[in-house]
Amino acid sequence: DSWTFDEFEPLEAIGSGSFGLIRKVRRKTDGKILARKEIDYRKMGVKEKEQLVAEVNILKDLKHPNIVEFLERVIDRENSFIYILMEYCEGGDLAAVIKRHKESSLYIPEEFIWTIMTQLTMALHECHCGMTKGDDNNPPQPRAPILHRDLKPDNVFLDANRNVKLGDFGLSRSLTNPQKAFAETYVGTPYYMSPELISESVYDVKSDIWSLGCIIFEMCALKPPFLADSQHELSLKIKMGRIQALPAQYSNELNHVVRSMLQVNPRKRPTTSDLLAAPRIRLCKKQLE
Ligand code: ADP
Ligand code: MG
């Protein structure tokens, strides 16, 4: 990680993260456009630095067509900046897609929703059930599940062909690591937080499935499944788990899958394997191949 950052030409900023900007850059060697997370580590506490190291380590090992590709990490000690170079997703994020549709009062076509759900499920399947890379001496073997823990439309990026690239693993954790309280790192309105996290502060693969259900619901209804004016009211609604039917144009099959993911009892929710076995998702997967 001792590359000089001169090999990248800075272009415009494309987003602002909790610790700095996300900037478009051009790699001078081959002209390739990349995204660069620019983190000022002087502003970070010890915990946050550990978190960042964990994020980079998790991303480094996750290689999947529907997960943002991590390319390299550059440390600029002189200015105390860490740069994380990753694949650039020029289609923006899913939050912007939802916002555009909401503003023009147009529902998102069901076909597109299934495509997004299928690709997000494949990305999550890699996180939850992926294998180690393996080498000459060690064959690949199942590795500890990686929990994303911050699934929401803002963290689902799209490439030029509108393929899903799951990103922002800033709160993700491997299940082998000791569980830390989620609340201490969680910022923002927890629209996508699962009932078990609210009641017992526990988080497992099924909590990611809950959040996936929230994302798909929001793509259909153009608003999250649970809305409230205060955190307290929101918590109550989430724990009750009462959700409205999707707008009338969406199929029973879609309603059914979304409901299955939004069950208050985590054990009743499908795993990524269950979802990938659903007829419509299998079909969608075939079409993507
Ligand atoms: P934060 O942890 O602050 O939420 P994110 O990684 O989610 O940081 O990035 C913030 C925003 O920047 C995203 O919602 C997205 O719009 C944009 N962004 C982040 N990474 C990329 C990328 N690789 N390609 C394109 N846009 C990106
Ligand atoms: Mg984010």
PDB file of C-alpha atoms and ligand atoms in Angstrom:
ATOM      1  CA  ASP A   1       0.000   0.000   0.000  1.00  0.00           C
ATOM      2  CA  SER A   2       2.874   2.360  -0.598  1.00  0.00           C
ATOM      3  CA  TRP A   3       1.772   3.627  -3.994  1.00  0.00           C
ATOM      4  CA  THR A   4       1.930   7.329  -4.521  1.00  0.00           C
ATOM      5  CA  PHE A   5      -1.472   8.805  -5.155  1.00  0.00           C
ATOM      6  CA  ASP A   6      -0.079  10.733  -8.100  1.00  0.00           C
ATOM      7  CA  GLU A   7      -1.006   7.936 -10.412  1.00  0.00           C
ATOM      8  CA  PHE A   8      -4.660   9.019 -10.151  1.00  0.00           C
ATOM      9  CA  GLU A   9      -6.030  12.203 -11.644  1.00  0.00           C
ATOM     10  CA  PRO A  10      -8.791  13.588  -9.406  1.00  0.00           C
ATOM     11  CA  LEU A  11     -12.120  14.303 -11.145  1.00  0.00           C
ATOM     12  CA  GLU A  12     -15.415  15.475  -9.641  1.00  0.00           C
ATOM     13  CA  ALA A  13     -16.820  14.456  -6.264  1.00  0.00           C
ATOM     14  CA  ILE A  14     -19.708  11.978  -6.572  1.00  0.00           C
ATOM     15  CA  GLY A  15     -20.890  11.562  -3.034  1.00  0.00           C
ATOM     16  CA  SER A  16     -20.081  12.464   0.493  1.00  0.00           C
ATOM     17  CA  GLY A  17     -19.492   9.801   3.045  1.00  0.00           C
ATOM     18  CA  SER A  18     -19.385   9.998   6.809  1.00  0.00           C
ATOM     19  CA  PHE A  19     -15.592  10.519   6.716  1.00  0.00           C
ATOM     20  CA  GLY A  20     -15.034  12.402   3.528  1.00  0.00           C
ATOM     21  CA  LEU A  21     -15.712  12.473  -0.138  1.00  0.00           C
ATOM     22  CA  ILE A  22     -16.201   9.836  -2.736  1.00  0.00           C
ATOM     23  CA  ARG A  23     -14.429  11.111  -5.825  1.00  0.00           C
ATOM     24  CA  LYS A  24     -14.221   9.984  -9.397  1.00  0.00           C
ATOM     25  CA  VAL A  25     -10.578   9.550 -10.449  1.00  0.00           C
ATOM     26  CA  ARG A  26      -8.759   8.558 -13.620  1.00  0.00           C
ATOM     27  CA  ARG A  27      -5.944   6.036 -13.349  1.00  0.00           C
ATOM     28  CA  LYS A  28      -3.145   7.551 -15.390  1.00  0.00           C
ATOM     29  CA  THR A  29      -1.599   4.239 -16.435  1.00  0.00           C
ATOM     30  CA  ASP A  30      -4.618   3.112 -18.454  1.00  0.00           C
ATOM     31  CA  GLY A  31      -7.195   5.913 -18.271  1.00  0.00           C
ATOM     32  CA  LYS A  32      -9.624   3.731 -16.309  1.00  0.00           C
ATOM     33  CA  ILE A  33     -12.225   5.620 -14.269  1.00  0.00           C
ATOM     34  CA  LEU A  34     -12.442   4.549 -10.623  1.00  0.00           C
ATOM     35  CA  ALA A  35     -14.164   5.715  -7.461  1.00  0.00           C
ATOM     36  CA  ARG A  36     -12.007   6.826  -4.547  1.00  0.00           C
ATOM     37  CA  LYS A  37     -13.149   7.094  -0.963  1.00  0.00           C
ATOM     38  CA  GLU A  38     -11.060   9.857   0.617  1.00  0.00           C
ATOM     39  CA  ILE A  39     -10.765   9.507   4.355  1.00  0.00           C
ATOM     40  CA  ASP A  40      -9.082  12.012   6.625  1.00  0.00           C
ATOM     41  CA  TYR A  41      -7.858   9.768   9.415  1.00  0.00           C
ATOM     42  CA  ARG A  42      -7.000  12.672  11.726  1.00  0.00           C
ATOM     43  CA  LYS A  43     -10.732  13.019  12.295  1.00  0.00           C
ATOM     44  CA  MET A  44     -11.092   9.399  13.326  1.00  0.00           C
ATOM     45  CA  GLY A  45     -10.986   7.837  16.752  1.00  0.00           C
ATOM     46  CA  VAL A  46      -9.260   4.537  17.493  1.00  0.00           C
ATOM     47  CA  LYS A  47     -12.518   2.615  17.109  1.00  0.00           C
ATOM     48  CA  GLU A  48     -13.262   4.196  13.792  1.00  0.00           C
ATOM     49  CA  LYS A  49      -9.787   3.420  12.476  1.00  0.00           C
ATOM     50  CA  GLU A  50     -10.278  -0.202  13.489  1.00  0.00           C
ATOM     51  CA  GLN A  51     -13.618  -0.144  11.718  1.00  0.00           C
ATOM     52  CA  LEU A  52     -12.029   1.168   8.554  1.00  0.00           C
ATOM     53  CA  VAL A  53      -9.328  -1.505   8.605  1.00  0.00           C
ATOM     54  CA  ALA A  54     -12.059  -4.117   9.081  1.00  0.00           C
ATOM     55  CA  GLU A  55     -14.048  -2.709   6.153  1.00  0.00           C
ATOM     56  CA  VAL A  56     -11.032  -2.816   3.858  1.00  0.00           C
ATOM     57  CA  ASN A  57     -10.182  -6.361   4.907  1.00  0.00           C
ATOM     58  CA  ILE A  58     -13.720  -7.541   4.303  1.00  0.00           C
ATOM     59  CA  LEU A  59     -13.930  -5.873   0.898  1.00  0.00           C
ATOM     60  CA  LYS A  60     -10.551  -7.228  -0.166  1.00  0.00           C
ATOM     61  CA  ASP A  61     -11.808 -10.788   0.200  1.00  0.00           C
ATOM     62  CA  LEU A  62     -15.223 -10.283  -1.356  1.00  0.00           C
ATOM     63  CA  LYS A  63     -15.059 -10.856  -5.091  1.00  0.00           C
ATOM     64  CA  HIS A  64     -18.410 -11.081  -6.797  1.00  0.00           C
ATOM     65  CA  PRO A  65     -19.956  -9.514  -9.929  1.00  0.00           C
ATOM     66  CA  ASN A  66     -22.639  -7.863  -7.747  1.00  0.00           C
ATOM     67  CA  ILE A  67     -20.316  -6.496  -5.068  1.00  0.00           C
ATOM     68  CA  VAL A  68     -18.327  -3.291  -5.602  1.00  0.00           C
ATOM     69  CA  GLU A  69     -14.819  -4.351  -6.507  1.00  0.00           C
ATOM     70  CA  PHE A  70     -12.094  -3.190  -4.163  1.00  0.00           C
ATOM     71  CA  LEU A  71      -8.932  -2.333  -6.061  1.00  0.00           C
ATOM     72  CA  GLU A  72      -6.398  -0.929  -3.660  1.00  0.00           C
ATOM     73  CA  ARG A  73      -5.745   1.150  -0.619  1.00  0.00           C
ATOM     74  CA  VAL A  74      -3.368   4.088  -0.719  1.00  0.00           C
ATOM     75  CA  ILE A  75      -2.063   5.806   2.381  1.00  0.00           C
ATOM     76  CA  ASP A  76      -0.899   9.400   2.137  1.00  0.00           C
ATOM     77  CA  ARG A  77       0.890   9.841   5.456  1.00  0.00           C
ATOM     78  CA  GLU A  78       1.930  13.387   4.712  1.00  0.00           C
ATOM     79  CA  ASN A  79      -1.678  14.600   4.626  1.00  0.00           C
ATOM     80  CA  SER A  80      -3.078  11.785   6.821  1.00  0.00           C
ATOM     81  CA  PHE A  81      -5.445  10.567   4.172  1.00  0.00           C
ATOM     82  CA  ILE A  82      -6.436   7.030   3.332  1.00  0.00           C
ATOM     83  CA  TYR A  83      -7.724   6.411  -0.150  1.00  0.00           C
ATOM     84  CA  ILE A  84      -9.796   3.390  -0.982  1.00  0.00           C
ATOM     85  CA  LEU A  85      -9.906   2.747  -4.689  1.00  0.00           C
ATOM     86  CA  MET A  86     -12.818   0.810  -6.021  1.00  0.00           C
ATOM     87  CA  GLU A  87     -14.818   0.100  -9.098  1.00  0.00           C
ATOM     88  CA  TYR A  88     -16.808   3.143 -10.248  1.00  0.00           C
ATOM     89  CA  CYS A  89     -20.562   2.580 -10.453  1.00  0.00           C
ATOM     90  CA  GLU A  90     -21.830   5.151 -12.890  1.00  0.00           C
ATOM     91  CA  GLY A  91     -25.511   4.273 -12.467  1.00  0.00           C
ATOM     92  CA  GLY A  92     -25.568   5.935  -9.033  1.00  0.00           C
ATOM     93  CA  ASP A  93     -27.436   4.361  -6.145  1.00  0.00           C
ATOM     94  CA  LEU A  94     -30.868   2.824  -5.676  1.00  0.00           C
ATOM     95  CA  ALA A  95     -32.004   5.679  -3.421  1.00  0.00           C
ATOM     96  CA  ALA A  96     -31.717   8.031  -6.415  1.00  0.00           C
ATOM     97  CA  VAL A  97     -33.717   5.644  -8.621  1.00  0.00           C
ATOM     98  CA  ILE A  98     -36.487   5.515  -6.013  1.00  0.00           C
ATOM     99  CA  LYS A  99     -36.419   9.295  -5.593  1.00  0.00           C
ATOM    100  CA  ARG A 100     -36.709   9.895  -9.348  1.00  0.00           C
ATOM    101  CA  HIS A 101     -39.726   7.614  -9.580  1.00  0.00           C
ATOM    102  CA  LYS A 102     -41.356   9.149  -6.554  1.00  0.00           C
ATOM    103  CA  GLU A 103     -40.929  12.655  -7.939  1.00  0.00           C
ATOM    104  CA  SER A 104     -42.451  11.714 -11.266  1.00  0.00           C
ATOM    105  CA  SER A 105     -45.157   9.550  -9.636  1.00  0.00           C
ATOM    106  CA  LEU A 106     -44.182   6.563 -11.734  1.00  0.00           C
ATOM    107  CA  TYR A 107     -43.976   3.084 -10.279  1.00  0.00           C
ATOM    108  CA  ILE A 108     -40.837   1.051 -10.969  1.00  0.00           C
ATOM    109  CA  PRO A 109     -41.547  -1.792 -13.437  1.00  0.00           C
ATOM    110  CA  GLU A 110     -41.902  -5.155 -11.682  1.00  0.00           C
ATOM    111  CA  GLU A 111     -39.399  -6.763 -14.055  1.00  0.00           C
ATOM    112  CA  PHE A 112     -36.672  -4.364 -12.906  1.00  0.00           C
ATOM    113  CA  ILE A 113     -37.548  -4.967  -9.245  1.00  0.00           C
ATOM    114  CA  TRP A 114     -37.075  -8.744  -9.686  1.00  0.00           C
ATOM    115  CA  THR A 115     -33.743  -8.135 -11.427  1.00  0.00           C
ATOM    116  CA  ILE A 116     -32.526  -5.965  -8.566  1.00  0.00           C
ATOM    117  CA  MET A 117     -33.795  -8.441  -5.952  1.00  0.00           C
ATOM    118  CA  THR A 118     -32.084 -11.339  -7.739  1.00  0.00           C
ATOM    119  CA  GLN A 119     -28.742  -9.566  -8.000  1.00  0.00           C
ATOM    120  CA  LEU A 120     -28.901  -8.275  -4.429  1.00  0.00           C
ATOM    121  CA  THR A 121     -29.703 -11.788  -3.231  1.00  0.00           C
ATOM    122  CA  MET A 122     -26.712 -13.148  -5.138  1.00  0.00           C
ATOM    123  CA  ALA A 123     -24.457 -10.489  -3.597  1.00  0.00           C
ATOM    124  CA  LEU A 124     -25.786 -11.277  -0.108  1.00  0.00           C
ATOM    125  CA  HIS A 125     -25.418 -15.002  -0.758  1.00  0.00           C
ATOM    126  CA  GLU A 126     -21.730 -14.425  -1.410  1.00  0.00           C
ATOM    127  CA  CYS A 127     -21.480 -12.488   1.893  1.00  0.00           C
ATOM    128  CA  HIS A 128     -23.453 -15.007   3.940  1.00  0.00           C
ATOM    129  CA  CYS A 129     -22.373 -18.286   2.341  1.00  0.00           C
ATOM    130  CA  GLY A 130     -19.168 -17.540   0.415  1.00  0.00           C
ATOM    131  CA  MET A 131     -16.092 -19.761   0.204  1.00  0.00           C
ATOM    132  CA  THR A 132     -12.487 -18.885   0.936  1.00  0.00           C
ATOM    133  CA  LYS A 133     -10.278 -18.343  -2.114  1.00  0.00           C
ATOM    134  CA  GLY A 134      -7.982 -21.267  -1.420  1.00  0.00           C
ATOM    135  CA  ASP A 135      -4.494 -21.689  -2.852  1.00  0.00           C
ATOM    136  CA  ASP A 136      -2.064 -24.462  -3.852  1.00  0.00           C
ATOM    137  CA  ASN A 137      -2.072 -25.924  -0.364  1.00  0.00           C
ATOM    138  CA  ASN A 138      -5.598 -25.133   0.810  1.00  0.00           C
ATOM    139  CA  PRO A 139      -8.732 -25.959  -1.137  1.00  0.00           C
ATOM    140  CA  PRO A 140     -11.579 -23.416  -0.925  1.00  0.00           C
ATOM    141  CA  GLN A 141     -13.792 -23.960   2.074  1.00  0.00           C
ATOM    142  CA  PRO A 142     -16.828 -22.227   3.600  1.00  0.00           C
ATOM    143  CA  ARG A 143     -15.807 -19.114   5.458  1.00  0.00           C
ATOM    144  CA  ALA A 144     -17.497 -17.304   8.327  1.00  0.00           C
ATOM    145  CA  PRO A 145     -20.595 -15.399   7.190  1.00  0.00           C
ATOM    146  CA  ILE A 146     -20.099 -11.694   6.543  1.00  0.00           C
ATOM    147  CA  LEU A 147     -23.012  -9.530   7.620  1.00  0.00           C
ATOM    148  CA  HIS A 148     -23.519  -6.309   5.708  1.00  0.00           C
ATOM    149  CA  ARG A 149     -25.542  -4.675   8.516  1.00  0.00           C
ATOM    150  CA  ASP A 150     -26.323  -1.451   6.685  1.00  0.00           C
ATOM    151  CA  LEU A 151     -28.416  -2.537   3.729  1.00  0.00           C
ATOM    152  CA  LYS A 152     -30.439   0.365   2.409  1.00  0.00           C
ATOM    153  CA  PRO A 153     -31.092   1.908  -1.004  1.00  0.00           C
ATOM    154  CA  ASP A 154     -28.180   4.389  -0.609  1.00  0.00           C
ATOM    155  CA  ASN A 155     -25.729   1.515  -0.319  1.00  0.00           C
ATOM    156  CA  VAL A 156     -26.867  -0.365  -3.401  1.00  0.00           C
ATOM    157  CA  PHE A 157     -24.962   1.026  -6.377  1.00  0.00           C
ATOM    158  CA  LEU A 158     -25.625   0.468 -10.067  1.00  0.00           C
ATOM    159  CA  ASP A 159     -23.131   0.154 -12.902  1.00  0.00           C
ATOM    160  CA  ALA A 160     -23.532   1.530 -16.429  1.00  0.00           C
ATOM    161  CA  ASN A 161     -25.803  -1.398 -17.366  1.00  0.00           C
ATOM    162  CA  ARG A 162     -27.888  -0.995 -14.219  1.00  0.00           C
ATOM    163  CA  ASN A 163     -26.384  -4.099 -12.662  1.00  0.00           C
ATOM    164  CA  VAL A 164     -26.366  -4.164  -8.870  1.00  0.00           C
ATOM    165  CA  LYS A 165     -23.099  -3.528  -7.046  1.00  0.00           C
ATOM    166  CA  LEU A 166     -23.541  -3.847  -3.313  1.00  0.00           C
ATOM    167  CA  GLY A 167     -21.308  -1.336  -1.534  1.00  0.00           C
ATOM    168  CA  ASP A 168     -20.573   0.531   1.683  1.00  0.00           C
ATOM    169  CA  PHE A 169     -19.373  -2.271   3.923  1.00  0.00           C
ATOM    170  CA  GLY A 170     -18.554   0.343   6.581  1.00  0.00           C
ATOM    171  CA  LEU A 171     -20.620  -1.405   9.257  1.00  0.00           C
ATOM    172  CA  SER A 172     -20.175  -4.937   8.041  1.00  0.00           C
ATOM    173  CA  ARG A 173     -18.698  -7.603  10.228  1.00  0.00           C
ATOM    174  CA  SER A 174     -17.582 -11.153   9.985  1.00  0.00           C
ATOM    175  CA  LEU A 175     -19.489 -13.387  12.364  1.00  0.00           C
ATOM    176  CA  THR A 176     -16.249 -14.767  13.813  1.00  0.00           C
ATOM    177  CA  ASN A 177     -15.512 -11.405  15.392  1.00  0.00           C
ATOM    178  CA  PRO A 178     -17.051 -10.630  18.758  1.00  0.00           C
ATOM    179  CA  GLN A 179     -20.420  -8.970  18.392  1.00  0.00           C
ATOM    180  CA  LYS A 180     -20.388  -5.338  19.279  1.00  0.00           C
ATOM    181  CA  ALA A 181     -23.487  -3.371  20.061  1.00  0.00           C
ATOM    182  CA  PHE A 182     -24.812  -2.136  16.774  1.00  0.00           C
ATOM    183  CA  ALA A 183     -26.380   0.999  18.178  1.00  0.00           C
ATOM    184  CA  GLU A 184     -23.056   2.608  18.987  1.00  0.00           C
ATOM    185  CA  THR A 185     -22.038   2.709  15.338  1.00  0.00           C
ATOM    186  CA  TYR A 186     -25.456   3.217  13.840  1.00  0.00           C
ATOM    187  CA  VAL A 187     -26.219   6.700  12.588  1.00  0.00           C
ATOM    188  CA  GLY A 188     -29.201   8.030  10.716  1.00  0.00           C
ATOM    189  CA  THR A 189     -32.848   7.047  10.772  1.00  0.00           C
ATOM    190  CA  PRO A 190     -33.108   3.303  11.230  1.00  0.00           C
ATOM    191  CA  TYR A 191     -35.952   2.677   8.773  1.00  0.00           C
ATOM    192  CA  TYR A 192     -34.372  -0.630   7.776  1.00  0.00           C
ATOM    193  CA  MET A 193     -33.477  -1.884  11.236  1.00  0.00           C
ATOM    194  CA  SER A 194     -34.860  -5.314  12.122  1.00  0.00           C
ATOM    195  CA  PRO A 195     -37.136  -6.012  15.108  1.00  0.00           C
ATOM    196  CA  GLU A 196     -34.571  -8.331  16.761  1.00  0.00           C
ATOM    197  CA  LEU A 197     -31.952  -5.600  16.624  1.00  0.00           C
ATOM    198  CA  ILE A 198     -34.345  -3.179  18.288  1.00  0.00           C
ATOM    199  CA  SER A 199     -35.499  -5.600  20.991  1.00  0.00           C
ATOM    200  CA  GLU A 200     -32.384  -7.603  21.759  1.00  0.00           C
ATOM    201  CA  SER A 201     -29.507  -5.864  19.984  1.00  0.00           C
ATOM    202  CA  VAL A 202     -28.680  -9.053  18.155  1.00  0.00           C
ATOM    203  CA  TYR A 203     -27.864  -9.197  14.517  1.00  0.00           C
ATOM    204  CA  ASP A 204     -27.437 -12.168  12.215  1.00  0.00           C
ATOM    205  CA  VAL A 205     -27.808 -13.091   8.549  1.00  0.00           C
ATOM    206  CA  LYS A 206     -31.612 -12.907   8.891  1.00  0.00           C
ATOM    207  CA  SER A 207     -31.365  -9.234   9.859  1.00  0.00           C
ATOM    208  CA  ASP A 208     -29.776  -8.552   6.460  1.00  0.00           C
ATOM    209  CA  ILE A 209     -32.756 -10.412   4.922  1.00  0.00           C
ATOM    210  CA  TRP A 210     -35.144  -8.089   6.800  1.00  0.00           C
ATOM    211  CA  SER A 211     -33.335  -5.073   5.353  1.00  0.00           C
ATOM    212  CA  LEU A 212     -33.486  -6.626   1.881  1.00  0.00           C
ATOM    213  CA  GLY A 213     -37.256  -6.942   2.350  1.00  0.00           C
ATOM    214  CA  CYS A 214     -37.396  -3.246   3.304  1.00  0.00           C
ATOM    215  CA  ILE A 215     -35.451  -2.260   0.178  1.00  0.00           C
ATOM    216  CA  ILE A 216     -37.687  -4.261  -2.161  1.00  0.00           C
ATOM    217  CA  PHE A 217     -40.812  -2.939  -0.423  1.00  0.00           C
ATOM    218  CA  GLU A 218     -39.531   0.620  -0.882  1.00  0.00           C
ATOM    219  CA  MET A 219     -38.801   0.017  -4.578  1.00  0.00           C
ATOM    220  CA  CYS A 220     -42.453  -0.999  -5.012  1.00  0.00           C
ATOM    221  CA  ALA A 221     -44.237   1.446  -2.707  1.00  0.00           C
ATOM    222  CA  LEU A 222     -41.723   4.313  -3.179  1.00  0.00           C
ATOM    223  CA  LYS A 223     -41.655   4.659   0.609  1.00  0.00           C
ATOM    224  CA  PRO A 224     -40.171   2.445   3.348  1.00  0.00           C
ATOM    225  CA  PRO A 225     -42.487  -0.158   4.943  1.00  0.00           C
ATOM    226  CA  PHE A 226     -42.276   1.532   8.347  1.00  0.00           C
ATOM    227  CA  LEU A 227     -42.493   5.300   8.719  1.00  0.00           C
ATOM    228  CA  ALA A 228     -42.827   7.376  11.878  1.00  0.00           C
ATOM    229  CA  ASP A 229     -42.123  10.821  13.248  1.00  0.00           C
ATOM    230  CA  SER A 230     -39.994   9.601  16.131  1.00  0.00           C
ATOM    231  CA  GLN A 231     -37.549   6.782  16.728  1.00  0.00           C
ATOM    232  CA  HIS A 232     -39.762   5.431  19.469  1.00  0.00           C
ATOM    233  CA  GLU A 233     -42.816   5.231  17.246  1.00  0.00           C
ATOM    234  CA  LEU A 234     -40.713   3.697  14.474  1.00  0.00           C
ATOM    235  CA  SER A 235     -39.409   0.997  16.835  1.00  0.00           C
ATOM    236  CA  LEU A 236     -42.954   0.122  17.882  1.00  0.00           C
ATOM    237  CA  LYS A 237     -44.121  -0.154  14.285  1.00  0.00           C
ATOM    238  CA  ILE A 238     -41.171  -2.329  13.286  1.00  0.00           C
ATOM    239  CA  LYS A 239     -41.728  -4.676  16.228  1.00  0.00           C
ATOM    240  CA  MET A 240     -45.430  -4.974  15.323  1.00  0.00           C
ATOM    241  CA  GLY A 241     -44.382  -5.821  11.787  1.00  0.00           C
ATOM    242  CA  ARG A 242     -47.658  -4.780  10.150  1.00  0.00           C
ATOM    243  CA  ILE A 243     -47.052  -3.935   6.531  1.00  0.00           C
ATOM    244  CA  GLN A 244     -49.329  -2.595   3.839  1.00  0.00           C
ATOM    245  CA  ALA A 245     -50.003  -4.412   0.598  1.00  0.00           C
ATOM    246  CA  LEU A 246     -47.825  -3.318  -2.304  1.00  0.00           C
ATOM    247  CA  PRO A 247     -49.430  -0.993  -4.885  1.00  0.00           C
ATOM    248  CA  ALA A 248     -52.073  -2.889  -6.873  1.00  0.00           C
ATOM    249  CA  GLN A 249     -49.987  -3.253 -10.023  1.00  0.00           C
ATOM    250  CA  TYR A 250     -47.543  -5.664  -8.385  1.00  0.00           C
ATOM    251  CA  SER A 251     -48.061  -9.435  -8.514  1.00  0.00           C
ATOM    252  CA  ASN A 252     -49.056 -11.738  -5.662  1.00  0.00           C
ATOM    253  CA  GLU A 253     -45.727 -13.470  -6.063  1.00  0.00           C
ATOM    254  CA  LEU A 254     -43.832 -10.244  -5.362  1.00  0.00           C
ATOM    255  CA  ASN A 255     -46.110  -9.442  -2.400  1.00  0.00           C
ATOM    256  CA  HIS A 256     -45.477 -12.908  -1.055  1.00  0.00           C
ATOM    257  CA  VAL A 257     -41.653 -12.736  -1.256  1.00  0.00           C
ATOM    258  CA  VAL A 258     -41.544  -9.274   0.318  1.00  0.00           C
ATOM    259  CA  ARG A 259     -43.803 -10.420   3.176  1.00  0.00           C
ATOM    260  CA  SER A 260     -41.691 -13.514   3.762  1.00  0.00           C
ATOM    261  CA  MET A 261     -38.608 -11.335   4.314  1.00  0.00           C
ATOM    262  CA  LEU A 262     -40.483  -8.952   6.630  1.00  0.00           C
ATOM    263  CA  GLN A 263     -41.550 -11.490   9.247  1.00  0.00           C
ATOM    264  CA  VAL A 264     -40.879 -10.405  12.806  1.00  0.00           C
ATOM    265  CA  ASN A 265     -39.567 -13.860  13.700  1.00  0.00           C
ATOM    266  CA  PRO A 266     -36.121 -14.070  12.032  1.00  0.00           C
ATOM    267  CA  ARG A 267     -36.273 -17.867  11.801  1.00  0.00           C
ATOM    268  CA  LYS A 268     -39.301 -17.621   9.523  1.00  0.00           C
ATOM    269  CA  ARG A 269     -37.511 -15.404   7.008  1.00  0.00           C
ATOM    270  CA  PRO A 270     -35.931 -17.076   3.986  1.00  0.00           C
ATOM    271  CA  THR A 271     -32.163 -17.534   3.703  1.00  0.00           C
ATOM    272  CA  THR A 272     -30.380 -16.363   0.548  1.00  0.00           C
ATOM    273  CA  SER A 273     -30.434 -20.023  -0.593  1.00  0.00           C
ATOM    274  CA  ASP A 274     -34.216 -20.175  -0.114  1.00  0.00           C
ATOM    275  CA  LEU A 275     -34.629 -16.980  -2.121  1.00  0.00           C
ATOM    276  CA  LEU A 276     -32.374 -18.208  -4.928  1.00  0.00           C
ATOM    277  CA  ALA A 277     -34.552 -21.335  -5.162  1.00  0.00           C
ATOM    278  CA  ALA A 278     -37.755 -19.308  -5.679  1.00  0.00           C
ATOM    279  CA  PRO A 279     -39.055 -19.907  -9.239  1.00  0.00           C
ATOM    280  CA  ARG A 280     -39.162 -16.263 -10.294  1.00  0.00           C
ATOM    281  CA  ILE A 281     -35.670 -15.560  -8.952  1.00  0.00           C
ATOM    282  CA  ARG A 282     -34.271 -18.681 -10.643  1.00  0.00           C
ATOM    283  CA  LEU A 283     -35.763 -17.529 -13.915  1.00  0.00           C
ATOM    284  CA  CYS A 284     -34.362 -14.048 -13.455  1.00  0.00           C
ATOM    285  CA  LYS A 285     -30.934 -15.487 -12.661  1.00  0.00           C
ATOM    286  CA  LYS A 286     -31.012 -17.530 -15.882  1.00  0.00           C
ATOM    287  CA  GLN A 287     -31.871 -14.440 -17.903  1.00  0.00           C
ATOM    288  CA  LEU A 288     -28.918 -12.603 -16.393  1.00  0.00           C
ATOM    289  CA  GLU A 289     -26.430 -15.336 -17.343  1.00  0.00           C
TER     290      GLU A 289
HETATM  291  P1  ADP B   1     -21.012   6.268   3.566  1.00  0.00           P
HETATM  292  O1  ADP B   1     -20.396   5.251   4.436  1.00  0.00           O
HETATM  293  O2  ADP B   1     -20.622   7.620   3.988  1.00  0.00           O
HETATM  294  O3  ADP B   1     -22.494   6.102   3.412  1.00  0.00           O
HETATM  295  P2  ADP B   1     -20.814   5.228   0.858  1.00  0.00           P
HETATM  296  O4  ADP B   1     -19.778   4.195   0.548  1.00  0.00           O
HETATM  297  O5  ADP B   1     -22.213   4.703   0.995  1.00  0.00           O
HETATM  298  O6  ADP B   1     -20.347   6.059   2.119  1.00  0.00           O
HETATM  299  O7  ADP B   1     -20.794   6.336  -0.273  1.00  0.00           O
HETATM  300  C1  ADP B   1     -21.654   7.464  -0.231  1.00  0.00           C
HETATM  301  C2  ADP B   1     -22.320   7.701  -1.607  1.00  0.00           C
HETATM  302  O8  ADP B   1     -21.313   7.907  -2.616  1.00  0.00           O
HETATM  303  C3  ADP B   1     -23.117   6.500  -2.096  1.00  0.00           C
HETATM  304  O9  ADP B   1     -24.442   6.497  -1.619  1.00  0.00           O
HETATM  305  C4  ADP B   1     -23.036   6.625  -3.615  1.00  0.00           C
HETATM  306  O10 ADP B   1     -24.012   7.526  -4.103  1.00  0.00           O
HETATM  307  C5  ADP B   1     -21.663   7.236  -3.828  1.00  0.00           C
HETATM  308  N1  ADP B   1     -20.670   6.161  -4.104  1.00  0.00           N
HETATM  309  C6  ADP B   1     -19.958   5.473  -3.190  1.00  0.00           C
HETATM  310  N2  ADP B   1     -19.153   4.562  -3.763  1.00  0.00           N
HETATM  311  C7  ADP B   1     -19.370   4.651  -5.095  1.00  0.00           C
HETATM  312  C8  ADP B   1     -18.844   3.961  -6.257  1.00  0.00           C
HETATM  313  N3  ADP B   1     -17.951   2.985  -6.147  1.00  0.00           N
HETATM  314  N4  ADP B   1     -19.291   4.354  -7.475  1.00  0.00           N
HETATM  315  C9  ADP B   1     -20.210   5.341  -7.585  1.00  0.00           C
HETATM  316  N5  ADP B   1     -20.748   6.021  -6.552  1.00  0.00           N
HETATM  317  C10 ADP B   1     -20.337   5.693  -5.316  1.00  0.00           C
HETATM  318 MG    MG B   2     -23.613   4.683   2.537  1.00  0.00          MG
END
